[in-house]
XYZ file of N, CA and C in Angstrom:
468
model
N 58.841 -51.689 -49.253
C 60.196 -51.307 -48.916
C 60.903 -52.441 -48.213
N 62.152 -52.573 -48.468
C 62.949 -53.598 -47.807
C 63.338 -53.120 -46.423
N 63.537 -54.101 -45.541
C 63.999 -53.729 -44.204
C 65.517 -53.790 -44.165
N 66.064 -53.075 -43.225
C 67.515 -53.051 -43.051
C 67.995 -54.389 -42.514
N 69.273 -54.653 -42.645
C 69.841 -55.906 -42.166
C 69.661 -56.097 -40.663
N 69.517 -55.021 -39.924
C 69.369 -55.131 -38.467
C 67.921 -55.411 -38.045
N 67.042 -55.648 -39.011
C 65.652 -55.964 -38.700
C 64.760 -54.755 -38.584
N 65.314 -53.558 -38.713
C 64.511 -52.348 -38.627
C 63.926 -52.027 -39.992
N 62.705 -51.527 -40.016
C 62.089 -51.117 -41.268
C 62.754 -49.837 -41.752
N 62.761 -49.657 -43.076
C 63.343 -48.448 -43.644
C 62.564 -47.205 -43.207
N 61.287 -47.340 -42.971
C 60.488 -46.223 -42.459
C 59.300 -46.800 -41.683
N 58.548 -45.917 -41.065
C 57.451 -46.353 -40.198
C 56.276 -46.938 -40.976
N 56.275 -46.820 -42.305
C 55.137 -47.305 -43.078
C 55.260 -48.769 -43.476
N 56.354 -49.418 -43.121
C 56.500 -50.837 -43.449
C 56.901 -51.610 -42.198
N 56.644 -52.905 -42.231
C 56.987 -53.762 -41.105
C 58.432 -54.242 -41.227
N 59.047 -54.454 -40.080
C 60.371 -55.072 -40.099
C 60.199 -56.541 -40.490
N 61.281 -57.205 -40.785
C 61.213 -58.623 -41.129
C 60.624 -59.427 -39.967
N 61.028 -59.101 -38.735
C 60.500 -59.805 -37.564
C 59.012 -59.529 -37.366
N 58.599 -58.273 -37.546
C 57.177 -57.929 -37.425
C 56.355 -58.651 -38.488
N 56.868 -58.679 -39.702
C 56.179 -59.356 -40.808
C 56.031 -60.852 -40.503
N 57.077 -61.467 -39.986
C 57.043 -62.890 -39.655
C 56.007 -63.158 -38.557
N 55.973 -62.305 -37.534
C 55.006 -62.472 -36.456
C 53.582 -62.267 -36.962
N 53.359 -61.259 -37.784
C 52.033 -60.987 -38.335
C 51.532 -62.191 -39.134
N 52.376 -62.742 -39.991
C 51.977 -63.907 -40.787
C 51.748 -65.138 -39.903
N 52.536 -65.283 -38.851
C 52.345 -66.408 -37.934
C 50.997 -66.306 -37.217
N 50.619 -65.108 -36.798
C 49.326 -64.925 -36.133
C 48.170 -65.249 -37.073
N 48.258 -64.783 -38.308
C 47.204 -65.097 -39.286
C 47.153 -66.595 -39.550
N 48.312 -67.213 -39.711
C 48.375 -68.648 -40.006
C 47.827 -69.481 -38.853
N 48.050 -69.035 -37.622
C 47.539 -69.745 -36.450
C 46.015 -69.857 -36.509
N 45.357 -68.735 -36.714
C 43.899 -68.749 -36.786
C 43.382 -69.559 -37.956
N 44.003 -69.383 -39.118
C 43.576 -70.118 -40.309
C 43.776 -71.613 -40.126
N 44.928 -72.019 -39.595
C 45.213 -73.436 -39.406
C 44.230 -74.068 -38.420
N 43.922 -73.369 -37.340
C 42.987 -73.892 -36.348
C 41.622 -74.130 -36.985
N 41.136 -73.161 -37.739
C 39.826 -73.308 -38.383
C 39.821 -74.435 -39.403
N 40.891 -74.553 -40.173
C 40.970 -75.604 -41.194
C 41.014 -76.985 -40.549
N 41.882 -77.163 -39.552
C 42.019 -78.470 -38.909
C 40.721 -78.925 -38.245
N 40.110 -78.041 -37.504
C 38.871 -78.394 -36.809
C 37.732 -78.552 -37.814
N 37.636 -77.629 -38.759
C 36.582 -77.695 -39.769
C 36.637 -78.965 -40.591
N 37.845 -79.420 -40.918
C 38.015 -80.645 -41.714
C 37.441 -81.850 -40.967
N 37.705 -81.924 -39.675
C 37.182 -83.056 -38.895
C 35.662 -83.004 -38.783
N 35.121 -81.814 -38.588
C 33.659 -81.672 -38.508
C 33.034 -82.102 -39.829
N 33.582 -81.629 -40.930
C 32.995 -81.935 -42.239
C 33.098 -83.428 -42.562
N 34.226 -84.034 -42.248
C 34.399 -85.464 -42.512
C 33.388 -86.295 -41.731
N 33.163 -85.938 -40.478
C 32.287 -86.731 -39.612
C 30.809 -86.426 -39.800
N 30.470 -85.183 -40.195
C 29.056 -84.786 -40.155
C 28.515 -84.188 -41.450
N 29.367 -83.914 -42.413
C 29.000 -83.230 -43.651
C 28.591 -81.765 -43.432
N 28.838 -81.241 -42.241
C 28.667 -79.807 -41.999
C 30.013 -79.138 -42.242
N 30.013 -78.038 -42.955
C 31.250 -77.272 -43.098
C 31.514 -76.524 -41.792
N 32.720 -76.018 -41.660
C 33.030 -75.193 -40.499
C 32.103 -73.988 -40.410
N 31.773 -73.418 -41.569
C 30.858 -72.270 -41.600
C 29.457 -72.680 -41.159
N 28.994 -73.856 -41.615
C 27.687 -74.360 -41.172
C 27.671 -74.506 -39.654
N 28.751 -75.094 -39.120
C 28.854 -75.279 -37.671
C 28.785 -73.933 -36.960
N 29.497 -72.936 -37.481
C 29.476 -71.606 -36.873
C 28.088 -71.010 -36.834
N 27.356 -71.123 -37.927
C 25.994 -70.570 -37.989
C 25.085 -71.302 -37.013
N 25.067 -72.627 -37.091
C 24.151 -73.398 -36.245
C 24.486 -73.258 -34.759
N 25.759 -73.272 -34.430
C 26.119 -73.150 -33.012
C 25.745 -71.783 -32.468
N 25.896 -70.742 -33.260
C 25.510 -69.413 -32.777
C 23.999 -69.296 -32.631
N 23.251 -69.891 -33.547
C 21.790 -69.866 -33.407
C 21.378 -70.502 -32.083
N 21.989 -71.612 -31.740
C 21.648 -72.282 -30.473
C 22.218 -71.555 -29.263
N 23.493 -71.186 -29.328
C 24.177 -70.643 -28.156
C 23.785 -69.207 -27.835
N 23.590 -68.406 -28.862
C 23.309 -66.985 -28.642
C 21.829 -66.646 -28.725
N 21.070 -67.464 -29.429
C 19.681 -67.101 -29.660
C 18.669 -68.148 -29.285
N 19.109 -69.200 -28.601
C 18.189 -70.269 -28.233
C 17.414 -70.780 -29.449
N 18.103 -70.850 -30.582
C 17.500 -71.391 -31.799
C 17.100 -70.365 -32.832
N 17.146 -69.076 -32.495
C 16.748 -68.037 -33.452
C 17.496 -66.743 -33.161
N 17.938 -66.098 -34.217
C 18.599 -64.797 -34.119
C 18.198 -63.949 -35.317
N 18.243 -62.647 -35.142
C 18.062 -61.801 -36.324
C 19.251 -62.043 -37.243
N 19.015 -61.884 -38.536
C 20.100 -62.103 -39.489
C 21.244 -61.133 -39.220
N 20.946 -59.931 -38.776
C 21.989 -58.951 -38.470
C 22.804 -59.376 -37.258
N 22.139 -59.863 -36.207
C 22.865 -60.349 -35.022
C 23.762 -61.526 -35.382
N 23.257 -62.402 -36.243
C 24.039 -63.548 -36.675
C 25.262 -63.092 -37.467
N 25.075 -62.162 -38.382
C 26.203 -61.627 -39.162
C 27.240 -60.995 -38.241
N 26.781 -60.223 -37.279
C 27.708 -59.578 -36.339
C 28.483 -60.606 -35.526
N 27.809 -61.656 -35.067
C 28.476 -62.659 -34.226
C 29.517 -63.446 -35.015
N 29.303 -63.604 -36.308
C 30.247 -64.318 -37.165
C 31.306 -63.393 -37.764
N 31.069 -62.097 -37.635
C 31.929 -61.094 -38.261
C 31.964 -61.272 -39.785
N 30.776 -61.523 -40.351
C 30.605 -61.723 -41.783
C 29.858 -60.538 -42.371
N 30.148 -60.240 -43.618
C 29.383 -59.244 -44.366
C 27.998 -59.835 -44.645
N 27.000 -58.973 -44.716
C 25.625 -59.477 -44.872
C 25.431 -60.268 -46.153
N 26.140 -59.942 -47.229
C 25.954 -60.699 -48.476
C 26.544 -62.105 -48.346
N 27.677 -62.238 -47.675
C 28.253 -63.571 -47.455
C 27.286 -64.429 -46.659
N 26.744 -63.865 -45.578
C 25.812 -64.615 -44.740
C 24.568 -64.991 -45.538
N 24.034 -64.065 -46.291
C 22.816 -64.337 -47.057
C 23.015 -65.508 -48.017
N 24.125 -65.519 -48.729
C 24.408 -66.623 -49.656
C 24.563 -67.945 -48.904
N 25.239 -67.886 -47.765
C 25.437 -69.118 -47.004
C 24.112 -69.631 -46.439
N 23.273 -68.730 -45.947
C 21.979 -69.146 -45.411
C 21.104 -69.769 -46.503
N 21.187 -69.248 -47.714
C 20.432 -69.829 -48.829
C 20.837 -71.285 -49.034
N 22.140 -71.565 -48.992
C 22.609 -72.946 -49.153
C 22.125 -73.818 -47.981
N 22.152 -73.275 -46.780
C 21.716 -74.050 -45.617
C 20.203 -74.274 -45.625
N 19.455 -73.288 -46.113
C 18.003 -73.455 -46.244
C 17.675 -74.571 -47.232
N 18.434 -74.661 -48.317
C 18.171 -75.695 -49.325
C 18.411 -77.095 -48.761
N 19.171 -77.199 -47.662
C 19.429 -78.475 -46.998
C 18.527 -78.658 -45.776
N 17.555 -77.760 -45.603
C 16.563 -77.814 -44.516
C 17.183 -77.765 -43.124
N 18.323 -77.052 -42.992
C 18.962 -76.889 -41.694
C 18.380 -75.706 -40.920
N 17.870 -74.726 -41.646
C 17.316 -73.520 -41.029
C 16.347 -72.868 -42.000
N 15.664 -71.856 -41.490
C 14.802 -71.056 -42.374
C 14.903 -69.599 -41.952
N 14.611 -68.731 -42.893
C 14.514 -67.298 -42.614
C 13.049 -66.912 -42.651
N 12.677 -66.058 -41.716
C 11.291 -65.592 -41.670
C 11.286 -64.125 -41.277
N 10.210 -63.423 -41.643
C 10.141 -62.007 -41.255
C 10.196 -61.870 -39.734
N 10.874 -60.845 -39.285
C 10.988 -60.591 -37.853
C 9.630 -60.246 -37.272
N 9.423 -60.610 -36.025
C 8.160 -60.293 -35.352
C 7.977 -58.790 -35.190
N 9.065 -58.028 -35.258
C 8.984 -56.574 -35.156
C 8.655 -55.935 -36.495
N 8.671 -56.757 -37.562
C 8.413 -56.213 -38.894
C 9.647 -55.613 -39.539
N 10.768 -55.616 -38.820
C 12.021 -55.072 -39.355
C 13.048 -56.186 -39.420
N 13.519 -56.475 -40.598
C 14.567 -57.460 -40.744
C 14.056 -58.879 -40.846
N 14.997 -59.802 -40.703
C 14.742 -61.225 -40.883
C 15.271 -61.971 -39.668
N 14.528 -62.982 -39.246
C 14.965 -63.860 -38.175
C 15.374 -65.198 -38.787
N 16.504 -65.718 -38.348
C 16.995 -67.022 -38.801
C 16.676 -68.024 -37.701
N 16.003 -69.109 -38.084
C 15.519 -70.097 -37.120
C 16.095 -71.465 -37.478
N 16.661 -72.138 -36.497
C 17.187 -73.481 -36.719
C 16.016 -74.466 -36.827
N 16.106 -75.398 -37.760
C 15.077 -76.416 -37.967
C 15.519 -77.739 -37.334
N 14.593 -78.695 -37.213
C 14.967 -79.975 -36.595
C 16.209 -80.634 -37.219
N 16.348 -80.594 -38.531
C 17.537 -81.181 -39.166
C 18.801 -80.436 -38.746
N 18.690 -79.128 -38.559
C 19.823 -78.336 -38.083
C 20.177 -78.677 -36.648
N 19.150 -78.890 -35.814
C 19.388 -79.273 -34.420
C 20.066 -80.635 -34.339
N 19.615 -81.564 -35.171
C 20.231 -82.887 -35.202
C 21.680 -82.791 -35.664
N 21.912 -81.998 -36.705
C 23.266 -81.859 -37.259
C 24.222 -81.217 -36.251
N 23.791 -80.168 -35.568
C 24.690 -79.492 -34.626
C 24.926 -80.380 -33.397
N 23.919 -81.148 -32.993
C 24.109 -82.070 -31.867
C 25.148 -83.133 -32.216
N 25.145 -83.604 -33.448
C 26.136 -84.596 -33.881
C 27.515 -83.973 -34.031
N 27.572 -82.702 -34.406
C 28.852 -82.043 -34.666
C 29.554 -81.559 -33.398
N 28.826 -81.259 -32.352
C 29.453 -80.695 -31.146
C 30.536 -81.599 -30.540
N 30.282 -82.896 -30.368
C 31.363 -83.715 -29.806
C 32.558 -83.839 -30.755
N 32.313 -83.822 -32.049
C 33.402 -83.860 -33.025
C 34.224 -82.577 -32.908
N 33.536 -81.450 -32.799
C 34.192 -80.154 -32.645
C 35.063 -80.152 -31.390
N 34.483 -80.577 -30.262
C 35.226 -80.573 -28.992
C 36.458 -81.458 -29.083
N 36.306 -82.643 -29.646
C 37.438 -83.561 -29.778
C 38.502 -82.975 -30.700
N 38.087 -82.390 -31.817
C 39.043 -81.812 -32.771
C 39.794 -80.639 -32.156
N 39.102 -79.780 -31.434
C 39.768 -78.649 -30.781
C 40.812 -79.167 -29.795
N 40.431 -80.175 -29.021
C 41.374 -80.719 -28.028
C 42.580 -81.389 -28.694
N 42.326 -82.260 -29.678
C 43.426 -83.043 -30.254
C 44.249 -82.274 -31.273
N 43.619 -81.408 -32.038
C 44.335 -80.695 -33.090
C 44.988 -79.403 -32.610
N 44.436 -78.783 -31.558
C 44.914 -77.463 -31.149
C 45.404 -77.444 -29.695
N 44.510 -77.691 -28.768
C 44.810 -77.455 -27.355
C 45.951 -78.306 -26.825
N 46.118 -79.512 -27.316
C 47.190 -80.367 -26.795
C 48.578 -79.820 -27.126
N 48.635 -78.872 -28.055
C 49.909 -78.272 -28.446
C 50.232 -76.996 -27.665
N 49.328 -76.591 -26.784
C 49.484 -75.325 -26.062
C 49.727 -75.609 -24.583
N 50.888 -75.172 -24.091
C 51.208 -75.328 -22.678
C 50.461 -74.300 -21.836
N 50.476 -74.505 -20.523
C 49.748 -73.603 -19.610
C 50.251 -72.163 -19.709
N 51.553 -71.967 -19.777
C 52.066 -70.594 -19.866
C 51.687 -69.968 -21.204
N 51.687 -70.754 -22.274
C 51.266 -70.242 -23.586
C 49.771 -69.916 -23.573
N 49.002 -70.759 -22.903
C 47.563 -70.526 -22.785
C 47.293 -69.181 -22.103
N 47.970 -68.958 -20.991
C 47.772 -67.695 -20.262
C 48.203 -66.500 -21.129
N 49.317 -66.649 -21.833
C 49.812 -65.554 -22.685
C 48.838 -65.274 -23.834
N 48.323 -66.330 -24.467
C 47.370 -66.145 -25.564
C 46.087 -65.470 -25.087
N 45.568 -65.939 -23.962
C 44.342 -65.344 -23.421
C 44.552 -63.885 -23.042
N 45.701 -63.569 -22.475
C 46.001 -62.179 -22.116
C 46.110 -61.315 -23.372
N 46.744 -61.843 -24.400
C 46.868 -61.097 -25.658
C 45.504 -60.833 -26.272
N 44.672 -61.853 -26.332
C 43.331 -61.679 -26.911
C 42.550 -60.638 -26.119
N 42.645 -60.681 -24.809
C 41.943 -59.711 -23.961
C 42.425 -58.291 -24.259
N 43.740 -58.096 -24.380
C 44.275 -56.771 -24.702
C 43.807 -56.291 -26.061
N 43.815 -57.186 -27.044
C 43.405 -56.790 -28.393
C 41.918 -56.424 -28.445
N 41.092 -57.145 -27.673
C 39.666 -56.850 -27.656
C 39.363 -55.488 -27.035
N 40.198 -55.060 -26.096
C 39.931 -53.803 -25.403
C 40.748 -52.638 -25.981
N 41.568 -52.919 -26.985
C 42.397 -51.862 -27.591
C 41.514 -50.901 -28.386
N 41.885 -49.654 -28.355
C 41.143 -48.650 -29.127
C 41.696 -48.529 -30.482
């Protein structure tokens, strides 16, 4: 449905032009940040942004190992997406999957090549985040963004 000239939606089931613009801007912000930072990581280290996400979570959340389900949850990925990605990373000897010690599920373990790769990528990631993203955000914008994220995380 089209919105009225005054910016109001014709009914409650559609967004106004201003709401639509804000919604697309929020999506574009996240996508642009991931693309800009991911591009620098990949250029410098041959790790994709997704590879960096997997390896960093294995180290940061699991001290080198996490259940495949915990890893999927932390990345907010569907299990089939994660499984396919882990297969590609296993073929590059960055990690391995092994049966869980509990006998239920699979544990993903970072390998020495994965540890070396993530160690090389971390300073690139930090520099890219600072130069590509953070330098464009003022202190008042930073506080507003953090407050918004906090509200969205606690919203029902």
